[in-house]
């Protein structure tokens, strides 16, 4: 049987009354003296009537044919049937003492007198609410006509109100909407779940269905497609969601549009036309436990550049709108932010393509017409409000010249105009806004290419033999045709890894995708750099040198300073030296070193200072180096001073004090450098009155002060706390965790949980960005058993069985803990998900002086079992280059280039050749560009060169006419060859054995110089160790390769790869 939630009822009724009582003289309440909120008969055709929504808000149920009267003094009267009064009776007399409400009175309907007594009671309460000739009574004005016609007790009371000459009705829909717009915690939780439901239906239902239709070339109408999506919402089990069907409904019938006929209004409907593979817009809304959510996405199939650029503008405009959605800002500011962005970005023509409003408040009511994001709405955002932000452009012209580069078979060719739609749920919190529908919407996530240019060209058979490619794109097409015997490959390129494997396999397809990806990434990086340059301001400017001041005046010198004595002032960090009988102070940071030679007849003390003209060295204080650089052009520097004394006591003591003071100053500077970029973390809020998830007997890495750190890990309200057995405490906040990784013990000796942080924290005296907690399954020192036992040894079998059971038990314990942490984080409005490394995509490599097993996760490339940890955030990777890729080598190196060119690239050396194709497939699926080459490169020099190149990602020189290779294309093994076959033949004929030897010596010198140029911070692992194990060193390999080339040359069979290298070096 249904029960009334009394606490929630009085809390929400109190919120309504409190706002009404304080602001009833304002325009949203119409100066009403009381609220008469009538609900007519049941009407399932319109579930979003304000009276229906209000009943769900107050009671949790709809109570048809019910009258609610609320006076500004706080008296509440409810007139309803007997059963409804019984339902409400538990709340009578239980008004909270802190509430502004005075009481609750239930009036049971009485057929005997036609409710005359009840009506009299209600009218008396209205008349008593305020003195005056005219009383304003607040009603839902739009519902009055239907109420008068439904023939119920509500219709009769509507007539009574009209008959009273002293009563004038006013509309209070806006006031009720404003109160209900601010959600409490339970409402926010339901709205988040509703948003997740819409998100999952779009992600796991709509998108796969659209891809299936395109891949299979099915004929489906927009109405049929909308019906399928509606069925998914009504029955989430169709997409493997375990949500009760009775808790879920559609907010509206989903809308699918394509083919050039677009309507970006919320009231749009799907037509009966067949879905076209051009620009597809999908919008849907799910209703979970009566709370609504909305999401809309646009999918681009074979998009021309104008369409892609317009979509990028839409994404950037959404970012600006989200910034305007913050507590205290007006709702109309969102529309203004969108218009200002379009003007500032040079897209003023798109302003007229915007909808009339950019969204609305959402909750129990799908679309609150009084809380819209229109250009004139003066209402302000408040924390707890939830909006659906609906952005789009409609009727954007698509001229013929914008479609010229599109494949002739693409459906986009037939469009003369297009529309774009993007909608997300946005919650307002104290810090700003938060997007609740997390479905990816970047251009790479919603773009599909189903008609590639190469397909159009591959239909025409080539009569002549294939020529040398003129560029990367031509090369990929040539390789693809040769690899498929001249037949056309698959018709699609899908973005998901499994779809890609089904559509096309092999190096030719991968190369084609990489060429297209390289072009797109260059454009994206140009836009990113442009945005960062606008936002960067003066962040890149280094801090100014700070002037040194030990004493303000000479009176501040220590009292025991003598004219001809060296004195060390430890408190003020300076050394007072006698110069011509006058004590002169020198700050300790200006002293480079101090020397005390062995005493002879006298004792000498030599002090060297930092000065211009000499390198200050890497150990020099940063501020001192800046001061030397600042004053070097015009100041005179003291380079050295020597003091002599017959009494060794004073100089020896001064020497010791100076060394100690330098040590303290150096330690202080290092500590300040460590703590310079630390971000202050919030304090841990410990969970009380409920069980805290805990993992016991864990070991933490990195350790405190070089000691093995063991203890327990607990999950609290806003973070995790590790307490060691020595009572050392480390707190990790949920909002500081960038990636959380759980790695079970399958072939490893440990099961672990790893946290990669957004901002480093102090562990002991060092900053750490990676924190790990693990338990060893088998002690590392016992994993290798020197004794050989029989495979049938019972003890051996028992040990193995116990180890398997221990692995299983620990894996389950860590897995359960991760689930509990995830639950606690979500309960406290934090987003935390644990990734598990993909073992089947792992490979061996050497990132830090030893061979380890490296595995990708959803967002990273990691090795977590060995220290130092190897964690590469893929979002920070700009490009990947493979070195030492030759037919003869058994291993290659991988360099991952950081988007921040000031940081050195990551390296993984000695990766087995058999893993190269799998790694390249994975990189392509992750949409990371890669190149490969036969030799190691001097990355320090390369990064210094490109960091100063403003046109690095552009394909032209500064004159904007001369073409050049854009971005990382210059690293490709196969470049653009301009020479024809005849020139190549001449080179071959003129190539002599002496030139072979000369080129080999040059190549060897280059390799040696590049190896010498590597910094000390790079890997010390010798890449030739595996070769040495076979009895051959690098020089032996070079000599053998030279001899082999000479033999091939004499037989007239030198390989094409060698020719290419020689030719490039000649140029």
Short mmCIF file of N, CA and C in Angstrom, two decimals, residues 95-207:
data_model
loop_
_atom_site.label_atom_id
_atom_site.label_comp_id
_atom_site.label_asym_id
_atom_site.label_seq_id
_atom_site.Cartn_x
_atom_site.Cartn_y
_atom_site.Cartn_z
N UNK A 95 3.60 18.73 11.90
CA UNK A 95 4.38 19.81 11.30
C UNK A 95 5.68 20.00 12.09
N UNK A 96 6.84 19.98 11.43
CA UNK A 96 8.10 20.16 12.16
C UNK A 96 8.12 21.51 12.87
N UNK A 97 8.71 21.57 14.04
CA UNK A 97 8.71 22.82 14.82
C UNK A 97 9.46 23.96 14.13
N UNK A 98 10.48 23.62 13.32
CA UNK A 98 11.24 24.68 12.66
C UNK A 98 10.58 25.16 11.37
N UNK A 99 9.49 24.53 10.96
CA UNK A 99 8.83 24.89 9.71
C UNK A 99 8.02 26.18 9.85
N UNK A 100 7.85 26.89 8.74
CA UNK A 100 7.02 28.10 8.72
C UNK A 100 5.54 27.76 8.57
N UNK A 101 5.22 26.49 8.36
CA UNK A 101 3.82 26.08 8.23
C UNK A 101 3.14 26.09 9.60
N UNK A 102 1.84 26.41 9.59
CA UNK A 102 1.08 26.46 10.84
C UNK A 102 0.30 25.19 11.12
N UNK A 103 -0.17 24.55 10.07
CA UNK A 103 -0.93 23.33 10.28
C UNK A 103 -1.49 22.79 8.98
N UNK A 104 -1.99 21.54 9.05
CA UNK A 104 -2.57 20.86 7.90
C UNK A 104 -3.99 20.43 8.26
N UNK A 105 -4.96 20.82 7.42
CA UNK A 105 -6.37 20.47 7.64
C UNK A 105 -6.88 19.69 6.43
N UNK A 106 -7.46 18.49 6.69
CA UNK A 106 -8.00 17.66 5.61
C UNK A 106 -9.52 17.83 5.58
N UNK A 107 -10.07 18.05 4.41
CA UNK A 107 -11.51 18.19 4.21
C UNK A 107 -11.98 17.03 3.33
N UNK A 108 -12.73 16.14 3.94
CA UNK A 108 -13.22 14.97 3.19
C UNK A 108 -14.46 15.35 2.40
N UNK A 109 -14.49 14.96 1.15
CA UNK A 109 -15.61 15.31 0.28
C UNK A 109 -16.93 14.74 0.84
N UNK A 110 -17.98 15.53 0.70
CA UNK A 110 -19.28 15.16 1.27
C UNK A 110 -20.36 15.33 0.19
N UNK A 111 -20.87 14.21 -0.30
CA UNK A 111 -21.89 14.26 -1.34
C UNK A 111 -23.25 14.71 -0.80
N UNK A 112 -23.44 14.52 0.49
CA UNK A 112 -24.75 14.81 1.09
C UNK A 112 -25.13 16.28 0.89
N UNK A 113 -24.22 17.19 1.16
CA UNK A 113 -24.53 18.62 1.01
C UNK A 113 -23.86 19.23 -0.22
N UNK A 114 -23.36 18.35 -1.10
CA UNK A 114 -22.71 18.86 -2.30
C UNK A 114 -21.44 19.63 -2.01
N UNK A 115 -20.78 19.27 -0.88
CA UNK A 115 -19.53 19.90 -0.45
C UNK A 115 -19.69 21.38 -0.11
N UNK A 116 -20.93 21.79 0.25
CA UNK A 116 -21.18 23.20 0.56
C UNK A 116 -20.37 23.62 1.78
N UNK A 117 -20.32 22.76 2.79
CA UNK A 117 -19.59 23.11 4.01
C UNK A 117 -18.10 23.22 3.72
N UNK A 118 -17.58 22.29 2.92
CA UNK A 118 -16.15 22.33 2.59
C UNK A 118 -15.81 23.60 1.79
N UNK A 119 -16.69 23.93 0.83
CA UNK A 119 -16.43 25.12 0.04
C UNK A 119 -16.47 26.37 0.92
N UNK A 120 -17.39 26.37 1.87
CA UNK A 120 -17.49 27.52 2.77
C UNK A 120 -16.22 27.66 3.61
N UNK A 121 -15.71 26.52 4.06
CA UNK A 121 -14.46 26.54 4.85
C UNK A 121 -13.31 27.10 4.01
N UNK A 122 -13.20 26.67 2.77
CA UNK A 122 -12.12 27.13 1.90
C UNK A 122 -12.26 28.62 1.58
N UNK A 123 -13.50 29.06 1.27
CA UNK A 123 -13.69 30.46 0.94
C UNK A 123 -13.43 31.36 2.14
N UNK A 124 -13.81 30.87 3.34
CA UNK A 124 -13.54 31.64 4.55
C UNK A 124 -12.04 31.80 4.77
N UNK A 125 -11.31 30.70 4.54
CA UNK A 125 -9.85 30.76 4.70
C UNK A 125 -9.24 31.74 3.71
N UNK A 126 -9.82 31.80 2.51
CA UNK A 126 -9.32 32.75 1.51
C UNK A 126 -9.61 34.18 1.95
N UNK A 127 -10.84 34.43 2.38
CA UNK A 127 -11.22 35.79 2.78
C UNK A 127 -10.46 36.24 4.02
N UNK A 128 -10.16 35.30 4.92
CA UNK A 128 -9.45 35.66 6.15
C UNK A 128 -7.95 35.85 5.93
N UNK A 129 -7.47 35.42 4.78
CA UNK A 129 -6.01 35.46 4.57
C UNK A 129 -5.48 36.87 4.48
N UNK A 130 -6.36 37.84 4.05
CA UNK A 130 -5.87 39.20 3.92
C UNK A 130 -7.06 40.15 3.85
N UNK A 131 -6.89 41.32 4.45
CA UNK A 131 -7.94 42.34 4.39
C UNK A 131 -7.83 43.14 3.10
N UNK A 132 -8.96 43.57 2.60
CA UNK A 132 -8.95 44.38 1.39
C UNK A 132 -10.19 44.12 0.56
N UNK A 133 -10.44 45.05 -0.35
CA UNK A 133 -11.61 44.88 -1.20
C UNK A 133 -11.43 43.75 -2.19
N UNK A 134 -10.20 43.58 -2.67
CA UNK A 134 -9.92 42.55 -3.66
C UNK A 134 -8.84 41.63 -3.13
N UNK A 135 -9.10 40.35 -3.25
CA UNK A 135 -8.13 39.34 -2.82
C UNK A 135 -7.59 38.62 -4.06
N UNK A 136 -6.25 38.58 -4.18
CA UNK A 136 -5.62 37.85 -5.28
C UNK A 136 -5.40 36.40 -4.85
N UNK A 137 -5.93 35.48 -5.61
CA UNK A 137 -5.78 34.05 -5.33
C UNK A 137 -4.95 33.44 -6.45
N UNK A 138 -3.85 32.81 -6.07
CA UNK A 138 -2.95 32.22 -7.06
C UNK A 138 -3.45 30.88 -7.56
N UNK A 139 -3.51 30.71 -8.88
CA UNK A 139 -3.97 29.47 -9.51
C UNK A 139 -3.05 29.16 -10.68
N UNK A 140 -3.23 27.94 -11.24
CA UNK A 140 -2.58 27.58 -12.50
C UNK A 140 -3.52 28.01 -13.62
N UNK A 141 -3.27 29.18 -14.18
CA UNK A 141 -4.22 29.80 -15.09
C UNK A 141 -4.49 28.95 -16.33
N UNK A 142 -3.45 28.28 -16.88
CA UNK A 142 -3.63 27.51 -18.11
C UNK A 142 -4.51 26.29 -17.91
N UNK A 143 -4.66 25.82 -16.67
CA UNK A 143 -5.44 24.60 -16.42
C UNK A 143 -6.90 24.91 -16.09
N UNK A 144 -7.24 26.17 -15.90
CA UNK A 144 -8.61 26.51 -15.50
C UNK A 144 -9.66 26.11 -16.54
N UNK A 145 -9.43 26.35 -17.83
CA UNK A 145 -10.47 25.95 -18.79
C UNK A 145 -10.79 24.46 -18.73
N UNK A 146 -9.79 23.61 -18.65
CA UNK A 146 -10.05 22.17 -18.56
C UNK A 146 -10.70 21.80 -17.23
N UNK A 147 -10.32 22.48 -16.16
CA UNK A 147 -10.92 22.19 -14.86
C UNK A 147 -12.43 22.48 -14.87
N UNK A 148 -12.80 23.56 -15.53
CA UNK A 148 -14.22 23.94 -15.55
C UNK A 148 -15.07 22.98 -16.36
N UNK A 149 -14.41 22.23 -17.26
CA UNK A 149 -15.17 21.35 -18.15
C UNK A 149 -15.18 19.90 -17.71
N UNK A 150 -14.41 19.55 -16.66
CA UNK A 150 -14.32 18.12 -16.34
C UNK A 150 -15.47 17.61 -15.49
N UNK A 151 -16.35 18.49 -15.02
CA UNK A 151 -17.54 18.06 -14.31
C UNK A 151 -17.30 17.47 -12.94
N UNK A 152 -16.21 17.79 -12.30
CA UNK A 152 -15.90 17.25 -10.98
C UNK A 152 -16.05 18.34 -9.93
N UNK A 153 -15.72 18.00 -8.68
CA UNK A 153 -15.80 18.95 -7.59
C UNK A 153 -14.86 20.13 -7.84
N UNK A 154 -13.77 19.91 -8.58
CA UNK A 154 -12.86 20.99 -8.91
C UNK A 154 -13.55 22.01 -9.80
N UNK A 155 -14.35 21.53 -10.76
CA UNK A 155 -15.09 22.45 -11.64
C UNK A 155 -16.07 23.29 -10.83
N UNK A 156 -16.71 22.68 -9.84
CA UNK A 156 -17.65 23.41 -9.00
C UNK A 156 -16.93 24.50 -8.21
N UNK A 157 -15.78 24.19 -7.69
CA UNK A 157 -15.05 25.18 -6.90
C UNK A 157 -14.52 26.31 -7.80
N UNK A 158 -14.16 25.98 -9.04
CA UNK A 158 -13.74 27.02 -9.98
C UNK A 158 -14.89 28.03 -10.18
N UNK A 159 -16.11 27.51 -10.27
CA UNK A 159 -17.27 28.40 -10.42
C UNK A 159 -17.46 29.26 -9.18
N UNK A 160 -17.24 28.69 -7.99
CA UNK A 160 -17.37 29.43 -6.75
C UNK A 160 -16.38 30.61 -6.73
N UNK A 161 -15.16 30.35 -7.21
CA UNK A 161 -14.16 31.42 -7.22
C UNK A 161 -14.59 32.55 -8.15
N UNK A 162 -15.18 32.17 -9.29
CA UNK A 162 -15.63 33.20 -10.24
C UNK A 162 -16.81 34.00 -9.71
N UNK A 163 -17.62 33.33 -8.88
CA UNK A 163 -18.80 34.00 -8.35
C UNK A 163 -18.45 35.03 -7.29
N UNK A 164 -17.34 34.83 -6.59
CA UNK A 164 -16.95 35.75 -5.52
C UNK A 164 -16.39 37.04 -6.15
N UNK A 165 -17.06 38.13 -5.95
CA UNK A 165 -16.65 39.40 -6.55
C UNK A 165 -15.36 39.94 -5.95
N UNK A 166 -15.10 39.55 -4.69
CA UNK A 166 -13.90 40.08 -4.02
C UNK A 166 -12.64 39.29 -4.37
N UNK A 167 -12.81 38.22 -5.14
CA UNK A 167 -11.66 37.36 -5.45
C UNK A 167 -11.25 37.58 -6.91
N UNK A 168 -9.97 37.79 -7.10
CA UNK A 168 -9.39 37.89 -8.44
C UNK A 168 -8.27 36.87 -8.56
N UNK A 169 -8.35 36.04 -9.59
CA UNK A 169 -7.35 34.98 -9.73
C UNK A 169 -6.13 35.52 -10.49
N UNK A 170 -4.96 35.07 -10.06
CA UNK A 170 -3.69 35.43 -10.71
C UNK A 170 -2.90 34.15 -10.95
N UNK A 171 -2.03 34.19 -11.94
CA UNK A 171 -1.25 33.00 -12.32
C UNK A 171 0.01 32.93 -11.46
N UNK A 172 0.23 31.81 -10.82
CA UNK A 172 1.42 31.61 -9.97
C UNK A 172 2.27 30.46 -10.49
N UNK A 173 2.08 30.09 -11.75
CA UNK A 173 2.87 28.99 -12.32
C UNK A 173 4.36 29.28 -12.23
N UNK A 174 4.74 30.55 -12.48
CA UNK A 174 6.16 30.90 -12.42
C UNK A 174 6.75 30.74 -11.04
N UNK A 175 6.01 31.10 -10.00
CA UNK A 175 6.52 30.95 -8.65
C UNK A 175 6.72 29.50 -8.26
N UNK A 176 5.72 28.66 -8.59
CA UNK A 176 5.85 27.23 -8.28
C UNK A 176 7.01 26.63 -9.06
N UNK A 177 7.17 27.04 -10.32
CA UNK A 177 8.28 26.53 -11.13
C UNK A 177 9.62 26.91 -10.52
N UNK A 178 9.74 28.14 -10.04
CA UNK A 178 11.02 28.58 -9.48
C UNK A 178 11.37 27.78 -8.23
N UNK A 179 10.39 27.49 -7.39
CA UNK A 179 10.65 26.71 -6.18
C UNK A 179 11.08 25.30 -6.54
N UNK A 180 10.37 24.69 -7.50
CA UNK A 180 10.68 23.31 -7.87
C UNK A 180 11.95 23.20 -8.70
N UNK A 181 12.45 24.31 -9.22
CA UNK A 181 13.66 24.26 -10.05
C UNK A 181 14.89 23.90 -9.23
N UNK A 182 14.90 24.27 -7.94
CA UNK A 182 16.03 23.92 -7.08
C UNK A 182 15.77 22.56 -6.46
N UNK A 183 16.59 21.60 -6.81
CA UNK A 183 16.36 20.20 -6.41
C UNK A 183 17.08 19.90 -5.10
N UNK A 184 16.47 18.98 -4.32
CA UNK A 184 17.14 18.51 -3.11
C UNK A 184 18.01 17.30 -3.49
N UNK A 185 18.66 16.71 -2.47
CA UNK A 185 19.61 15.65 -2.73
C UNK A 185 18.97 14.43 -3.39
N UNK A 186 17.79 14.04 -2.93
CA UNK A 186 17.13 12.87 -3.51
C UNK A 186 16.75 13.12 -4.97
N UNK A 187 16.30 14.35 -5.26
CA UNK A 187 15.95 14.67 -6.64
C UNK A 187 17.18 14.68 -7.53
N UNK A 188 18.27 15.23 -7.04
CA UNK A 188 19.49 15.24 -7.83
C UNK A 188 19.99 13.83 -8.13
N UNK A 189 19.85 12.95 -7.15
CA UNK A 189 20.27 11.57 -7.36
C UNK A 189 19.42 10.90 -8.45
N UNK A 190 18.11 11.12 -8.42
CA UNK A 190 17.24 10.55 -9.44
C UNK A 190 17.52 11.15 -10.81
N UNK A 191 17.81 12.44 -10.85
CA UNK A 191 18.12 13.07 -12.14
C UNK A 191 19.43 12.55 -12.71
N UNK A 192 20.40 12.29 -11.86
CA UNK A 192 21.65 11.71 -12.34
C UNK A 192 21.42 10.31 -12.90
N UNK A 193 20.59 9.52 -12.22
CA UNK A 193 20.29 8.18 -12.71
C UNK A 193 19.51 8.25 -14.02
N UNK A 194 18.59 9.19 -14.10
CA UNK A 194 17.85 9.37 -15.34
C UNK A 194 18.78 9.77 -16.48
N UNK A 195 19.74 10.64 -16.19
CA UNK A 195 20.71 11.06 -17.20
C UNK A 195 21.57 9.89 -17.65
N UNK A 196 21.98 9.06 -16.69
CA UNK A 196 22.77 7.88 -17.05
C UNK A 196 21.95 6.94 -17.93
N UNK A 197 20.66 6.81 -17.65
CA UNK A 197 19.80 5.96 -18.46
C UNK A 197 19.74 6.48 -19.90
N UNK A 198 19.50 7.77 -20.07
CA UNK A 198 19.49 8.34 -21.42
C UNK A 198 20.83 8.16 -22.11
N UNK A 199 21.89 8.37 -21.34
CA UNK A 199 23.24 8.22 -21.89
C UNK A 199 23.48 6.80 -22.39
N UNK A 200 23.09 5.81 -21.59
CA UNK A 200 23.33 4.41 -21.96
C UNK A 200 22.45 3.98 -23.13
N UNK A 201 21.23 4.46 -23.18
CA UNK A 201 20.38 4.11 -24.32
C UNK A 201 20.99 4.65 -25.61
N UNK A 202 21.50 5.87 -25.55
CA UNK A 202 22.13 6.46 -26.74
C UNK A 202 23.41 5.70 -27.09
N UNK A 203 24.21 5.37 -26.08
CA UNK A 203 25.52 4.76 -26.33
C UNK A 203 25.41 3.30 -26.73
N UNK A 204 24.60 2.52 -26.00
CA UNK A 204 24.56 1.08 -26.22
C UNK A 204 23.40 0.64 -27.10
N UNK A 205 22.48 1.55 -27.38
CA UNK A 205 21.35 1.18 -28.20
C UNK A 205 21.31 1.92 -29.52
N UNK A 206 21.26 3.24 -29.47
CA UNK A 206 21.08 4.04 -30.68
C UNK A 206 22.30 4.00 -31.59
N UNK A 207 23.48 4.27 -31.03
CA UNK A 207 24.68 4.35 -31.87
C UNK A 207 24.99 3.02 -32.54
#
